[in-house]
PDB file of C-alpha atoms in Angstrom:
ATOM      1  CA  UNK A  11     331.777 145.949 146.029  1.00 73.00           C
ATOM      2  CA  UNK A  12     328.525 146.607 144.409  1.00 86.00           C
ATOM      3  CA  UNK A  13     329.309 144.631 140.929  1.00 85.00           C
ATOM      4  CA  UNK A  14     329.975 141.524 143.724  1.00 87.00           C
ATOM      5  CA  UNK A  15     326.478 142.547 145.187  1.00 86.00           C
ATOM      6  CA  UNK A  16     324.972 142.566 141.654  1.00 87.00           C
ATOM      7  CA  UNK A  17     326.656 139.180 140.955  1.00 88.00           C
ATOM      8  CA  UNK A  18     324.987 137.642 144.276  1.00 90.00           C
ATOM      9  CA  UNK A  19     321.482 139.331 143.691  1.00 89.00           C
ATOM     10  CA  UNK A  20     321.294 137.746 140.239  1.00 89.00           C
ATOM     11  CA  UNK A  21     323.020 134.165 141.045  1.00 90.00           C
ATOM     12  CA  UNK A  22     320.293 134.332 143.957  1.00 90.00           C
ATOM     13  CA  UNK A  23     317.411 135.003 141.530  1.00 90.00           C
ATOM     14  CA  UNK A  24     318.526 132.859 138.809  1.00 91.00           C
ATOM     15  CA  UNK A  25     318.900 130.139 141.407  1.00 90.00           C
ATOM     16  CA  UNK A  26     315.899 130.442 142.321  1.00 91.00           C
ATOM     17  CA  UNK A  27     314.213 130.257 138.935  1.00 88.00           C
ATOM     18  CA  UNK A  28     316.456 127.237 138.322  1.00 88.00           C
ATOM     19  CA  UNK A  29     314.520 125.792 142.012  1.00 90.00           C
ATOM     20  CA  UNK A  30     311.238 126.944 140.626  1.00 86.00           C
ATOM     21  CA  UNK A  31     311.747 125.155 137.250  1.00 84.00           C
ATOM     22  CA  UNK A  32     312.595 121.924 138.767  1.00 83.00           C
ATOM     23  CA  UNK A  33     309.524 121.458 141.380  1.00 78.00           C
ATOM     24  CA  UNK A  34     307.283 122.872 138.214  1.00 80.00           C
ATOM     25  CA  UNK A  35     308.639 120.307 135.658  1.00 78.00           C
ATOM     26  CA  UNK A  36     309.078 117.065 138.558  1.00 74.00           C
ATOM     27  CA  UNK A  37     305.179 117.692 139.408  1.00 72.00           C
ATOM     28  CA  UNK A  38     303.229 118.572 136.616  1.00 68.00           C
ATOM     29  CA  UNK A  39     303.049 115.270 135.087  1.00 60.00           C
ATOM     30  CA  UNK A  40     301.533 113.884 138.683  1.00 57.00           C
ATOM     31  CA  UNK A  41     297.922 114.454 138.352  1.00 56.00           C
ATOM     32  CA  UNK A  42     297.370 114.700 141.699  1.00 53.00           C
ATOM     33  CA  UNK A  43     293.566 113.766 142.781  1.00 55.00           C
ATOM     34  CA  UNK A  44     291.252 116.530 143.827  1.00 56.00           C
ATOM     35  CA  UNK A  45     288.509 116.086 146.423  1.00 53.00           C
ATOM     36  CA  UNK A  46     286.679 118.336 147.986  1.00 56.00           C
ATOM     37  CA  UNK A  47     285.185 118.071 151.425  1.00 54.00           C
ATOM     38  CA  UNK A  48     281.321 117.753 152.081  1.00 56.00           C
ATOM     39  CA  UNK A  49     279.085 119.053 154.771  1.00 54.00           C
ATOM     40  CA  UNK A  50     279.760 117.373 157.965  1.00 51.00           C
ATOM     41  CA  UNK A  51     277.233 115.063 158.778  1.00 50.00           C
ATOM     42  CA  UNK A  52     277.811 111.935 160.515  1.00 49.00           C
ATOM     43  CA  UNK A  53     276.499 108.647 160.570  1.00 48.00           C
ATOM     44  CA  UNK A  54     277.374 105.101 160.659  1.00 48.00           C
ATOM     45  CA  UNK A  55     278.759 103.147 157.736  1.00 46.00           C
ATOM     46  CA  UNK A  56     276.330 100.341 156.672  1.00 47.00           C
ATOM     47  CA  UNK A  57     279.456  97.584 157.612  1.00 44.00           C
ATOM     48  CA  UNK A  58     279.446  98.657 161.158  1.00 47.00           C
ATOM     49  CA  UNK A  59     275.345  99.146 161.475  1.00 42.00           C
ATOM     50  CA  UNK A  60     275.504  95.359 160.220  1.00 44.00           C
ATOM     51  CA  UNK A  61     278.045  94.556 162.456  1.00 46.00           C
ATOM     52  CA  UNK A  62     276.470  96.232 165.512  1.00 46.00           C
ATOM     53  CA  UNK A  63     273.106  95.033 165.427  1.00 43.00           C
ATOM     54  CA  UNK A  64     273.126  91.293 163.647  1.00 51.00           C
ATOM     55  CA  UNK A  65     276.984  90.172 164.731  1.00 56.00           C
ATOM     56  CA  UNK A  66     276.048  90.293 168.295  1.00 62.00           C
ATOM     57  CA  UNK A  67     278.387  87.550 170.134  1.00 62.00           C
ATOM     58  CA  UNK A  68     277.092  84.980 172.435  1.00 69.00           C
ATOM     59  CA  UNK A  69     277.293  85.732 176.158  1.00 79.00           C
ATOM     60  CA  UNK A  70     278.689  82.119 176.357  1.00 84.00           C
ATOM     61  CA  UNK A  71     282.581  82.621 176.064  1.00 86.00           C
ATOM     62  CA  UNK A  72     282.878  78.654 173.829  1.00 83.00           C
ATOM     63  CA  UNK A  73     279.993  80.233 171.535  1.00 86.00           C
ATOM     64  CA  UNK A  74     281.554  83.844 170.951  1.00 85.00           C
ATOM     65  CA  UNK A  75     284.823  82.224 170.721  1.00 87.00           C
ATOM     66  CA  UNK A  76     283.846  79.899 167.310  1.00 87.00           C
ATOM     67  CA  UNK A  77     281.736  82.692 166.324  1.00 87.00           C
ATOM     68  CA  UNK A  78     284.833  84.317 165.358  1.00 85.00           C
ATOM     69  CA  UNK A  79     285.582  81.854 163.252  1.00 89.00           C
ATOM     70  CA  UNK A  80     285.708  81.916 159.547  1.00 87.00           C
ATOM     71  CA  UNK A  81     284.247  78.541 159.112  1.00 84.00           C
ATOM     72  CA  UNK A  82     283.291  77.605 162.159  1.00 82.00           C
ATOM     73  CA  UNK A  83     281.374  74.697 161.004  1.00 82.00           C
ATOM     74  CA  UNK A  84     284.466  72.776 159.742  1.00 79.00           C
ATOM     75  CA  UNK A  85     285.859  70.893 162.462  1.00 87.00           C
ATOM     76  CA  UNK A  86     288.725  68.669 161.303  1.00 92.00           C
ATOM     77  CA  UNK A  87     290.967  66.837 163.341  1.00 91.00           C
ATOM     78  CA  UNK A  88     294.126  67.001 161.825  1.00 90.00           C
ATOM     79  CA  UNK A  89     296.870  69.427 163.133  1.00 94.00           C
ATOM     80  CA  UNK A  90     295.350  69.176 166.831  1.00 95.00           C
ATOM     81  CA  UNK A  91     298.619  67.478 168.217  1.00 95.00           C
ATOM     82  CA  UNK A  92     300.760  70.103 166.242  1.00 95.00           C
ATOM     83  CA  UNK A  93     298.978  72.839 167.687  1.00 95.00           C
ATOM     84  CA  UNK A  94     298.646  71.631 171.046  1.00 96.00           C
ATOM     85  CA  UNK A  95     302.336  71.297 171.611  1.00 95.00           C
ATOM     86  CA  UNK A  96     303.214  74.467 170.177  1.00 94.00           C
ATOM     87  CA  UNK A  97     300.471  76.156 172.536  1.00 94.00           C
ATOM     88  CA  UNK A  98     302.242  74.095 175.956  1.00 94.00           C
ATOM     89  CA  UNK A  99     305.500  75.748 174.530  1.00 91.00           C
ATOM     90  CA  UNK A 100     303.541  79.313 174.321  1.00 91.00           C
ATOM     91  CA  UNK A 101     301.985  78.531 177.963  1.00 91.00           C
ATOM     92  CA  UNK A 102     305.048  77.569 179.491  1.00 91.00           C
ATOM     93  CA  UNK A 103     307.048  80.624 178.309  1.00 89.00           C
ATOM     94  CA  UNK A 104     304.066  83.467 179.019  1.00 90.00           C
ATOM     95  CA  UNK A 105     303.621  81.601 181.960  1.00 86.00           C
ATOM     96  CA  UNK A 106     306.999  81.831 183.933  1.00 85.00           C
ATOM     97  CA  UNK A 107     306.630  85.824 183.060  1.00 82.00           C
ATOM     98  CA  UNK A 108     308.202  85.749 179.371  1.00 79.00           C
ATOM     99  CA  UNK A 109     305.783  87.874 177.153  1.00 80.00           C
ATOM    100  CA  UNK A 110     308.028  88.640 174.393  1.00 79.00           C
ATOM    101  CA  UNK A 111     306.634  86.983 170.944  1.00 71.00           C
ATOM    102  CA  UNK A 112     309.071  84.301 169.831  1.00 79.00           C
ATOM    103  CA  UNK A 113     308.813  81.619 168.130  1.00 80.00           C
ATOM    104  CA  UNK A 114     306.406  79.546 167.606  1.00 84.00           C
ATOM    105  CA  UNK A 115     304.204  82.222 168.444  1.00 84.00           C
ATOM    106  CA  UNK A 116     305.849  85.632 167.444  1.00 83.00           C
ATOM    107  CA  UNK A 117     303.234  86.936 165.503  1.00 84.00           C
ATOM    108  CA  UNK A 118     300.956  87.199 168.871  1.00 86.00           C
ATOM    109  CA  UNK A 119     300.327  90.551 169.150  1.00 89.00           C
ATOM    110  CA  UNK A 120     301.883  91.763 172.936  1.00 88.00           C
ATOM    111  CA  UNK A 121     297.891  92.799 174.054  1.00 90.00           C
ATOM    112  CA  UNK A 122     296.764  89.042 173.546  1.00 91.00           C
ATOM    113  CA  UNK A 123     299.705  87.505 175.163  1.00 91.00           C
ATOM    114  CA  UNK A 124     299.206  89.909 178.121  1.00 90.00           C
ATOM    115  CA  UNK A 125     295.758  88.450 178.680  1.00 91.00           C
ATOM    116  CA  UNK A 126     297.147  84.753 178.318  1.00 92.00           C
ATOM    117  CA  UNK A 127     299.840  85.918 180.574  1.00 91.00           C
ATOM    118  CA  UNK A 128     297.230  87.594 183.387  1.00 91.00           C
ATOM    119  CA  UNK A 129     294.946  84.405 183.073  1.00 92.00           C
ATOM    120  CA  UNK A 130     297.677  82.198 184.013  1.00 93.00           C
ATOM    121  CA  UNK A 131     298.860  84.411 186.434  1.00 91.00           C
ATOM    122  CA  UNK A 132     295.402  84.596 188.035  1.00 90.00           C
ATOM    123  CA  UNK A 133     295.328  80.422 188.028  1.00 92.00           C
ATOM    124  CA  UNK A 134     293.889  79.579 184.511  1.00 94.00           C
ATOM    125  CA  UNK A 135     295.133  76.833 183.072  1.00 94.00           C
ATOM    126  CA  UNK A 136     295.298  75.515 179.198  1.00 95.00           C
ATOM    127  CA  UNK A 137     292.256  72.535 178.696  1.00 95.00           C
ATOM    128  CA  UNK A 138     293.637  70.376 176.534  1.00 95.00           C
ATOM    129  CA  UNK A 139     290.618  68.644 175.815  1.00 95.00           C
ATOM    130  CA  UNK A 140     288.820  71.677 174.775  1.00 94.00           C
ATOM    131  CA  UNK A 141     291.423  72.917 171.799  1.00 96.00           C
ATOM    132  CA  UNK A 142     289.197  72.408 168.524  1.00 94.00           C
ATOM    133  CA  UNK A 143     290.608  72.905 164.903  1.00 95.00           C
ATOM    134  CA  UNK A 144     288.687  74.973 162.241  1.00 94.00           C
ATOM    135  CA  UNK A 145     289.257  74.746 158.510  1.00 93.00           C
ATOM    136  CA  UNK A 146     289.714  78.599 157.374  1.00 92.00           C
ATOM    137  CA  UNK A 147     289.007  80.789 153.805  1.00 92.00           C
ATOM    138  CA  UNK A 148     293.185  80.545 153.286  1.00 90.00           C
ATOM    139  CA  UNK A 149     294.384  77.076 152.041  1.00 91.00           C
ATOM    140  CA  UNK A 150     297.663  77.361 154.555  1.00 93.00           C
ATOM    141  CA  UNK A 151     295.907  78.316 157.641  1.00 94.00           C
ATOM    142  CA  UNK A 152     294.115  76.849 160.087  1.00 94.00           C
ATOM    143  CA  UNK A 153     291.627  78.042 163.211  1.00 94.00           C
ATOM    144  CA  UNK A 154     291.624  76.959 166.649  1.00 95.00           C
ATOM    145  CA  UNK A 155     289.758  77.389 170.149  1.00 95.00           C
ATOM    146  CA  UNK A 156     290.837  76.343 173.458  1.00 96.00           C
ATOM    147  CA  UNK A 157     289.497  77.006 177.128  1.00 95.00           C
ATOM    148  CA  UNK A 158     291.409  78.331 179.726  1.00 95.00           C
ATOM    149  CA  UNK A 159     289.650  77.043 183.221  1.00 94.00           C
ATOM    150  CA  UNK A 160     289.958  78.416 186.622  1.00 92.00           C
ATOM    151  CA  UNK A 161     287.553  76.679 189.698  1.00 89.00           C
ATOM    152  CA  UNK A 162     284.516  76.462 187.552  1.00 85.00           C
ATOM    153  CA  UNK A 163     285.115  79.740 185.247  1.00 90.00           C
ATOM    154  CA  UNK A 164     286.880  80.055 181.546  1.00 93.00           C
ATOM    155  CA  UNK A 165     287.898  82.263 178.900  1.00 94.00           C
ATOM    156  CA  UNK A 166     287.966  80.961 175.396  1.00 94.00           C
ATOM    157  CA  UNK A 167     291.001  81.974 172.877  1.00 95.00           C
ATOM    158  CA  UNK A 168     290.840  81.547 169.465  1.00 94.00           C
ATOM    159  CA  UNK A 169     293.895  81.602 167.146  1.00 93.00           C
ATOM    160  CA  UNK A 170     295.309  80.765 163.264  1.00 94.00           C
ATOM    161  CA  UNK A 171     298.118  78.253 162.280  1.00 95.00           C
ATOM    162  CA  UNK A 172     300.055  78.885 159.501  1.00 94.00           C
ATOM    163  CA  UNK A 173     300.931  75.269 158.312  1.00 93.00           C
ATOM    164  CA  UNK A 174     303.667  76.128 156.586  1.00 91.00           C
ATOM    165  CA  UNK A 175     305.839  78.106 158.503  1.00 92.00           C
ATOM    166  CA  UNK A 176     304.049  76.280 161.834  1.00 92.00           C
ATOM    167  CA  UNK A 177     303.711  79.575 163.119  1.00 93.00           C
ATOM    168  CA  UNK A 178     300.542  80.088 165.571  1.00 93.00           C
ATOM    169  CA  UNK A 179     299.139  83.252 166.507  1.00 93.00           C
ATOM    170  CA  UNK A 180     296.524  84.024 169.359  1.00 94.00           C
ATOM    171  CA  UNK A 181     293.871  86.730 167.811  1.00 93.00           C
ATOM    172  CA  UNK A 182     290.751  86.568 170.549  1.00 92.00           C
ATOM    173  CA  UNK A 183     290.188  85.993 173.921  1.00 92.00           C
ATOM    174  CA  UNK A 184     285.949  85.981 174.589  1.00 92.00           C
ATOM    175  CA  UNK A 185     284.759  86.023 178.491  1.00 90.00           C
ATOM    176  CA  UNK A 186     286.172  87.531 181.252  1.00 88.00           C
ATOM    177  CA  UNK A 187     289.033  86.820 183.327  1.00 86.00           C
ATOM    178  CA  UNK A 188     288.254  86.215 186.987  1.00 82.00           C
ATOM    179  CA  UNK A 189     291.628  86.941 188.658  1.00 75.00           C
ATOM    180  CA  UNK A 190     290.758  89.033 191.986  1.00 65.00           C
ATOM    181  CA  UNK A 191     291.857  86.527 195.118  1.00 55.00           C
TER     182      UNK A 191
END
């Protein structure tokens, strides 16, 4: 009985020597980074200060809206009818209660299409007239903004649309949504 204990206590040990040996050789060629923390002050990074103080948006929903834009001053007129019809099929479908993203719209993030879905709950509807396309910084993609109008009140949404795929995506909604009856 004890040489069986013997033969345990060293197959143990040896075993783990053997476990040792193996983390020791699989990490010492990672040279992991070293940091080492600083005193705690706090602050604001020079990014946000900019944004926060010179970024301000308009008060106008229309002017905060294009604000948003990447190039807001390159108003083209292609694509309009594409993205129009693929915003109808996005109104219809959020508008009978369907908030799920699908396509042509299923890289909406939920939060947005909640808000599209609450405005036309609340009696907003989609102005036509006032969708506007955008050039953008990526080749494939163009920007959009559109009204949503309720008895003399709006919210403006702006959005991307991927030509390629045909995809659209709502990113913004600027104003607030008057919905209380």
């Amino acid at each position: 009985m004890t040489k069986k204990k013997l033969l345990i206590g060293v197959g143990a040990v040896l075993g783990m020597f053997l476990i040792g040996f193996m983390f020791y050789t699989m990490n010492k060629g990672n040279n992991h980074p070293k940091f080492q923390l600083e005193d705690g002050r706090t602050g604001t990074l020079k990014s946000e200060a900019k944004a926060s103080s010179e970024n301000k948006l308009p008060s106008d929903p229309e002017e905060a809206a294009k604000a948003t834009l990447e190039q807001s001053d390159k108003e083209i007129k292609s694509y309009k009818d594409e993205i129009k019809e693929k915003l109808k099929v996005m109104m219809s479908n959020v508008g009978s209660g369907d908030i799920k993203a699908q396509p042509p719209y299923q890289i909406t993030e939920r939060g947005i299409l909640t808000s599209l879905s609450n405005a036309l709950v609340g009696g907003y509807t989609f102005d036509e007239d006032s969708l506007t396309v955008y050039n953008s910084d990526s080749k494939n993609v163009k920007q959009f903004t559109f009204n949503m109008v309720s008895e003399g009140t709006y919210v403006s949404y702006t959005g991307n649309y991927v030509t390629g795929t045909g995809q659209i995506q709502l990113a913004t909604m600027q104003g607030s949504l008057n919905i209380a009856k």
